[in-house]
PDB file of C-alpha atoms in Angstrom:
ATOM      1  CA  UNK E  11      69.880 160.170 -12.910  1.00 61.00           C
ATOM      2  CA  UNK E  12      71.622 157.655 -14.256  1.00 75.00           C
ATOM      3  CA  UNK E  13      75.328 157.819 -15.647  1.00 84.00           C
ATOM      4  CA  UNK E  14      75.235 155.660 -18.503  1.00 91.00           C
ATOM      5  CA  UNK E  15      77.698 155.524 -22.045  1.00 95.00           C
ATOM      6  CA  UNK E  16      77.488 154.275 -24.894  1.00 97.00           C
ATOM      7  CA  UNK E  17      79.694 151.809 -26.842  1.00 98.00           C
ATOM      8  CA  UNK E  18      79.296 151.002 -30.626  1.00 98.00           C
ATOM      9  CA  UNK E  19      79.601 147.395 -31.496  1.00 97.00           C
ATOM     10  CA  UNK E  20      81.844 145.932 -34.667  1.00 97.00           C
ATOM     11  CA  UNK E  21      83.959 149.345 -35.508  1.00 98.00           C
ATOM     12  CA  UNK E  22      86.341 148.495 -38.061  1.00 97.00           C
ATOM     13  CA  UNK E  23      86.489 151.539 -39.705  1.00 98.00           C
ATOM     14  CA  UNK E  24      86.858 156.104 -39.381  1.00 98.00           C
ATOM     15  CA  UNK E  25      83.617 156.336 -40.783  1.00 98.00           C
ATOM     16  CA  UNK E  26      81.496 153.729 -39.219  1.00 98.00           C
ATOM     17  CA  UNK E  27      82.526 155.589 -35.852  1.00 98.00           C
ATOM     18  CA  UNK E  28      82.502 159.208 -37.280  1.00 98.00           C
ATOM     19  CA  UNK E  29      78.916 158.637 -38.583  1.00 98.00           C
ATOM     20  CA  UNK E  30      76.979 157.175 -35.180  1.00 98.00           C
ATOM     21  CA  UNK E  31      78.467 159.956 -33.502  1.00 98.00           C
ATOM     22  CA  UNK E  32      76.869 161.939 -35.712  1.00 98.00           C
ATOM     23  CA  UNK E  33      73.439 160.156 -35.182  1.00 97.00           C
ATOM     24  CA  UNK E  34      74.314 160.541 -31.110  1.00 97.00           C
ATOM     25  CA  UNK E  35      74.952 164.535 -32.258  1.00 97.00           C
ATOM     26  CA  UNK E  36      71.258 164.225 -33.956  1.00 97.00           C
ATOM     27  CA  UNK E  37      69.653 163.066 -30.656  1.00 97.00           C
ATOM     28  CA  UNK E  38      71.562 165.619 -28.820  1.00 96.00           C
ATOM     29  CA  UNK E  39      69.935 167.851 -30.594  1.00 97.00           C
ATOM     30  CA  UNK E  40      66.212 166.278 -30.365  1.00 97.00           C
ATOM     31  CA  UNK E  41      66.698 166.323 -26.427  1.00 96.00           C
ATOM     32  CA  UNK E  42      67.392 169.360 -26.333  1.00 96.00           C
ATOM     33  CA  UNK E  43      64.663 170.671 -28.670  1.00 97.00           C
ATOM     34  CA  UNK E  44      62.781 168.815 -26.283  1.00 96.00           C
ATOM     35  CA  UNK E  45      63.422 169.943 -23.965  1.00 96.00           C
ATOM     36  CA  UNK E  46      64.544 166.631 -22.057  1.00 95.00           C
ATOM     37  CA  UNK E  47      67.202 166.266 -19.708  1.00 92.00           C
ATOM     38  CA  UNK E  48      70.078 164.086 -21.314  1.00 91.00           C
ATOM     39  CA  UNK E  49      73.937 164.037 -20.369  1.00 92.00           C
ATOM     40  CA  UNK E  50      75.696 166.164 -22.353  1.00 92.00           C
ATOM     41  CA  UNK E  51      78.860 164.844 -21.728  1.00 94.00           C
ATOM     42  CA  UNK E  52      78.127 161.303 -21.910  1.00 95.00           C
ATOM     43  CA  UNK E  53      80.757 158.839 -23.015  1.00 97.00           C
ATOM     44  CA  UNK E  54      80.732 157.581 -26.349  1.00 97.00           C
ATOM     45  CA  UNK E  55      83.201 154.245 -26.851  1.00 98.00           C
ATOM     46  CA  UNK E  56      83.408 151.055 -29.091  1.00 98.00           C
ATOM     47  CA  UNK E  57      84.355 147.854 -29.050  1.00 98.00           C
ATOM     48  CA  UNK E  58      87.803 146.372 -30.450  1.00 98.00           C
ATOM     49  CA  UNK E  59      86.511 143.345 -32.524  1.00 98.00           C
ATOM     50  CA  UNK E  60      88.012 143.599 -35.812  1.00 98.00           C
ATOM     51  CA  UNK E  61      91.374 143.338 -36.502  1.00 98.00           C
ATOM     52  CA  UNK E  62      90.639 146.440 -38.717  1.00 98.00           C
ATOM     53  CA  UNK E  63      89.980 148.565 -35.722  1.00 98.00           C
ATOM     54  CA  UNK E  64      93.318 147.423 -34.047  1.00 98.00           C
ATOM     55  CA  UNK E  65      94.722 148.238 -37.341  1.00 98.00           C
ATOM     56  CA  UNK E  66      93.204 152.067 -36.650  1.00 98.00           C
ATOM     57  CA  UNK E  67      93.230 151.641 -33.299  1.00 98.00           C
ATOM     58  CA  UNK E  68      94.888 155.076 -32.824  1.00 98.00           C
ATOM     59  CA  UNK E  69      92.707 157.442 -35.461  1.00 98.00           C
ATOM     60  CA  UNK E  70      89.287 155.864 -33.570  1.00 98.00           C
ATOM     61  CA  UNK E  71      91.266 156.700 -30.473  1.00 98.00           C
ATOM     62  CA  UNK E  72      90.507 159.954 -31.350  1.00 98.00           C
ATOM     63  CA  UNK E  73      87.185 159.840 -31.957  1.00 97.00           C
ATOM     64  CA  UNK E  74      86.648 157.215 -28.965  1.00 98.00           C
ATOM     65  CA  UNK E  75      85.918 158.107 -25.162  1.00 98.00           C
ATOM     66  CA  UNK E  76      86.762 154.536 -24.519  1.00 98.00           C
ATOM     67  CA  UNK E  77      87.809 151.261 -25.888  1.00 98.00           C
ATOM     68  CA  UNK E  78      86.039 147.553 -24.854  1.00 98.00           C
ATOM     69  CA  UNK E  79      87.630 145.074 -26.434  1.00 98.00           C
ATOM     70  CA  UNK E  80      85.739 142.026 -26.869  1.00 97.00           C
ATOM     71  CA  UNK E  81      88.415 138.755 -26.904  1.00 96.00           C
ATOM     72  CA  UNK E  82      85.839 136.213 -28.443  1.00 94.00           C
ATOM     73  CA  UNK E  83      85.326 137.676 -31.766  1.00 95.00           C
ATOM     74  CA  UNK E  84      88.549 139.928 -32.025  1.00 97.00           C
ATOM     75  CA  UNK E  85      90.042 136.004 -31.495  1.00 96.00           C
ATOM     76  CA  UNK E  86      87.608 134.098 -33.776  1.00 94.00           C
ATOM     77  CA  UNK E  87      89.137 136.685 -36.731  1.00 96.00           C
ATOM     78  CA  UNK E  88      92.486 137.484 -36.199  1.00 96.00           C
ATOM     79  CA  UNK E  89      92.482 134.159 -35.881  1.00 95.00           C
ATOM     80  CA  UNK E  90      89.721 133.574 -38.968  1.00 92.00           C
ATOM     81  CA  UNK E  91      88.804 130.476 -37.211  1.00 90.00           C
ATOM     82  CA  UNK E  92      84.847 130.095 -36.268  1.00 85.00           C
ATOM     83  CA  UNK E  93      84.608 129.519 -32.606  1.00 82.00           C
ATOM     84  CA  UNK E  94      81.407 126.975 -33.763  1.00 83.00           C
ATOM     85  CA  UNK E  95      84.025 124.974 -35.882  1.00 86.00           C
ATOM     86  CA  UNK E  96      84.947 122.311 -35.199  1.00 84.00           C
ATOM     87  CA  UNK E  97      87.678 121.462 -37.671  1.00 86.00           C
ATOM     88  CA  UNK E  98      89.275 125.145 -36.412  1.00 86.00           C
ATOM     89  CA  UNK E  99      87.561 126.190 -32.825  1.00 80.00           C
ATOM     90  CA  UNK E 100      90.985 124.882 -31.522  1.00 82.00           C
ATOM     91  CA  UNK E 101      92.627 127.805 -32.922  1.00 85.00           C
ATOM     92  CA  UNK E 102      90.496 130.266 -31.257  1.00 88.00           C
ATOM     93  CA  UNK E 103      92.306 130.634 -28.237  1.00 93.00           C
ATOM     94  CA  UNK E 104      92.496 134.357 -26.880  1.00 95.00           C
ATOM     95  CA  UNK E 105      96.223 133.217 -25.709  1.00 97.00           C
ATOM     96  CA  UNK E 106      97.401 133.303 -29.458  1.00 96.00           C
ATOM     97  CA  UNK E 107     100.383 135.269 -29.355  1.00 96.00           C
ATOM     98  CA  UNK E 108      98.347 137.513 -32.244  1.00 97.00           C
ATOM     99  CA  UNK E 109      95.834 138.053 -30.336  1.00 97.00           C
ATOM    100  CA  UNK E 110      97.956 139.669 -27.495  1.00 98.00           C
ATOM    101  CA  UNK E 111      99.441 141.392 -29.135  1.00 98.00           C
ATOM    102  CA  UNK E 112      96.144 142.543 -30.718  1.00 98.00           C
ATOM    103  CA  UNK E 113      95.276 143.473 -27.530  1.00 98.00           C
ATOM    104  CA  UNK E 114      98.924 145.358 -26.302  1.00 98.00           C
ATOM    105  CA  UNK E 115      98.679 147.300 -29.864  1.00 98.00           C
ATOM    106  CA  UNK E 116      94.837 148.315 -28.867  1.00 98.00           C
ATOM    107  CA  UNK E 117      95.914 149.638 -25.640  1.00 98.00           C
ATOM    108  CA  UNK E 118      98.827 151.781 -26.692  1.00 98.00           C
ATOM    109  CA  UNK E 119      96.829 153.410 -28.659  1.00 98.00           C
ATOM    110  CA  UNK E 120      94.156 154.022 -26.016  1.00 98.00           C
ATOM    111  CA  UNK E 121      96.541 155.796 -23.321  1.00 98.00           C
ATOM    112  CA  UNK E 122      98.406 157.322 -26.180  1.00 98.00           C
ATOM    113  CA  UNK E 123      95.045 159.260 -26.643  1.00 98.00           C
ATOM    114  CA  UNK E 124      94.351 159.216 -22.820  1.00 98.00           C
ATOM    115  CA  UNK E 125      91.119 156.762 -22.986  1.00 98.00           C
ATOM    116  CA  UNK E 126      90.833 154.113 -20.965  1.00 97.00           C
ATOM    117  CA  UNK E 127      90.790 150.303 -22.435  1.00 98.00           C
ATOM    118  CA  UNK E 128      88.489 147.505 -20.869  1.00 98.00           C
ATOM    119  CA  UNK E 129      88.083 144.016 -21.763  1.00 98.00           C
ATOM    120  CA  UNK E 130      85.033 141.664 -21.724  1.00 95.00           C
ATOM    121  CA  UNK E 131      84.527 138.261 -23.438  1.00 88.00           C
ATOM    122  CA  UNK E 132      86.114 134.733 -21.801  1.00 92.00           C
ATOM    123  CA  UNK E 133      89.165 136.096 -21.018  1.00 96.00           C
ATOM    124  CA  UNK E 134      88.504 139.060 -18.817  1.00 97.00           C
ATOM    125  CA  UNK E 135      87.168 136.347 -16.672  1.00 96.00           C
ATOM    126  CA  UNK E 136      89.856 134.510 -17.167  1.00 97.00           C
ATOM    127  CA  UNK E 137      92.015 134.731 -13.250  1.00 97.00           C
ATOM    128  CA  UNK E 138      94.716 132.390 -14.728  1.00 97.00           C
ATOM    129  CA  UNK E 139      95.435 135.479 -17.265  1.00 98.00           C
ATOM    130  CA  UNK E 140      94.623 137.807 -14.772  1.00 98.00           C
ATOM    131  CA  UNK E 141      98.802 139.600 -14.364  1.00 98.00           C
ATOM    132  CA  UNK E 142      99.225 139.284 -18.156  1.00 98.00           C
ATOM    133  CA  UNK E 143      96.124 141.685 -18.875  1.00 98.00           C
ATOM    134  CA  UNK E 144      97.076 143.888 -15.950  1.00 98.00           C
ATOM    135  CA  UNK E 145     100.530 143.473 -17.738  1.00 98.00           C
ATOM    136  CA  UNK E 146      99.653 144.430 -21.300  1.00 98.00           C
ATOM    137  CA  UNK E 147      97.742 147.884 -19.522  1.00 98.00           C
ATOM    138  CA  UNK E 148      94.442 147.194 -19.321  1.00 98.00           C
ATOM    139  CA  UNK E 149      92.909 149.841 -17.048  1.00 98.00           C
ATOM    140  CA  UNK E 150      89.337 147.668 -16.735  1.00 97.00           C
ATOM    141  CA  UNK E 151      88.491 144.320 -16.644  1.00 97.00           C
ATOM    142  CA  UNK E 152      84.071 143.086 -17.267  1.00 96.00           C
ATOM    143  CA  UNK E 153      83.192 139.617 -16.400  1.00 96.00           C
ATOM    144  CA  UNK E 154      80.575 137.047 -15.430  1.00 95.00           C
ATOM    145  CA  UNK E 155      79.854 138.061 -11.856  1.00 96.00           C
ATOM    146  CA  UNK E 156      80.973 134.178 -10.936  1.00 96.00           C
ATOM    147  CA  UNK E 157      84.263 134.769 -11.439  1.00 97.00           C
ATOM    148  CA  UNK E 158      85.254 138.035  -9.842  1.00 97.00           C
ATOM    149  CA  UNK E 159      86.274 136.276  -6.646  1.00 97.00           C
ATOM    150  CA  UNK E 160      89.272 134.497  -8.413  1.00 97.00           C
ATOM    151  CA  UNK E 161      89.603 137.374 -10.560  1.00 97.00           C
ATOM    152  CA  UNK E 162      89.992 139.812  -7.577  1.00 97.00           C
ATOM    153  CA  UNK E 163      92.293 137.773  -5.701  1.00 97.00           C
ATOM    154  CA  UNK E 164      94.958 137.237  -8.420  1.00 97.00           C
ATOM    155  CA  UNK E 165      94.747 141.693  -8.924  1.00 96.00           C
ATOM    156  CA  UNK E 166      96.011 141.204  -5.547  1.00 96.00           C
ATOM    157  CA  UNK E 167      99.131 139.090  -5.985  1.00 95.00           C
ATOM    158  CA  UNK E 168     100.920 141.339  -8.539  1.00 96.00           C
ATOM    159  CA  UNK E 169     102.297 144.148  -8.513  1.00 96.00           C
ATOM    160  CA  UNK E 170     101.792 146.341 -11.819  1.00 95.00           C
ATOM    161  CA  UNK E 171     105.841 145.635 -12.378  1.00 97.00           C
ATOM    162  CA  UNK E 172     105.832 142.109 -12.035  1.00 97.00           C
ATOM    163  CA  UNK E 173     102.663 142.073 -14.705  1.00 98.00           C
ATOM    164  CA  UNK E 174     104.427 144.025 -16.843  1.00 98.00           C
ATOM    165  CA  UNK E 175     107.514 141.725 -16.738  1.00 98.00           C
ATOM    166  CA  UNK E 176     105.472 138.509 -17.702  1.00 98.00           C
ATOM    167  CA  UNK E 177     103.561 139.937 -20.400  1.00 98.00           C
ATOM    168  CA  UNK E 178     106.665 141.203 -21.918  1.00 97.00           C
ATOM    169  CA  UNK E 179     107.966 137.341 -22.137  1.00 98.00           C
ATOM    170  CA  UNK E 180     104.780 136.103 -22.953  1.00 97.00           C
ATOM    171  CA  UNK E 181     104.311 138.334 -26.305  1.00 97.00           C
ATOM    172  CA  UNK E 182     107.387 136.412 -26.949  1.00 97.00           C
ATOM    173  CA  UNK E 183     106.304 133.170 -27.169  1.00 98.00           C
ATOM    174  CA  UNK E 184     104.643 130.885 -30.033  1.00 96.00           C
ATOM    175  CA  UNK E 185     101.506 129.323 -29.841  1.00 96.00           C
ATOM    176  CA  UNK E 186      98.675 129.695 -27.056  1.00 96.00           C
ATOM    177  CA  UNK E 187      99.908 126.620 -25.514  1.00 96.00           C
ATOM    178  CA  UNK E 188     102.690 128.078 -24.733  1.00 97.00           C
ATOM    179  CA  UNK E 189     101.660 131.092 -22.968  1.00 98.00           C
ATOM    180  CA  UNK E 190      98.939 129.398 -20.915  1.00 97.00           C
ATOM    181  CA  UNK E 191     101.744 126.896 -19.878  1.00 97.00           C
ATOM    182  CA  UNK E 192     103.893 129.109 -19.316  1.00 98.00           C
ATOM    183  CA  UNK E 193     101.200 131.387 -16.911  1.00 97.00           C
ATOM    184  CA  UNK E 194     100.695 128.660 -15.532  1.00 95.00           C
ATOM    185  CA  UNK E 195     104.049 128.547 -14.263  1.00 96.00           C
ATOM    186  CA  UNK E 196     103.687 131.259 -12.865  1.00 90.00           C
ATOM    187  CA  UNK E 197     100.465 131.302 -10.909  1.00 84.00           C
TER     188      UNK E 197
END
């Protein structure tokens, strides 16, 4: 038996999550009727990828078992900048203070509801940003295998207290470039 979780992408409204959970309940009922084995307590979470999900994260957290922040999509939608469009791609930087504040709001809402909050996307595998992400309160970082050693080393080099102080300062900066320079100076 394997421990698996269900995670729904692109949830932007509470009704979407409730409808998805209703489908999970329906499938569970079918499995039970068939006497098929399944995890009755399977965790159901969502990707936080759109600004509307951040705005109602407190409501979503009451219905979800976990959040995973998808920084690539969240950045694109927060900054209204298509990563694939060279004319505006420069705006789509995950270190934008607006994006960092969205991450913090999501983490705070999740933790207030006692659910864990993870992150996936390019930012999660950025070792230079790791102290900032720890300071923002993320519980889990999902990254490609080659990024693991550098991120692991970054985790070992900072205390939670110092990471929180670093994050507080970074959240007050005015641009992605300023945040990047700040992280560079503190690495």
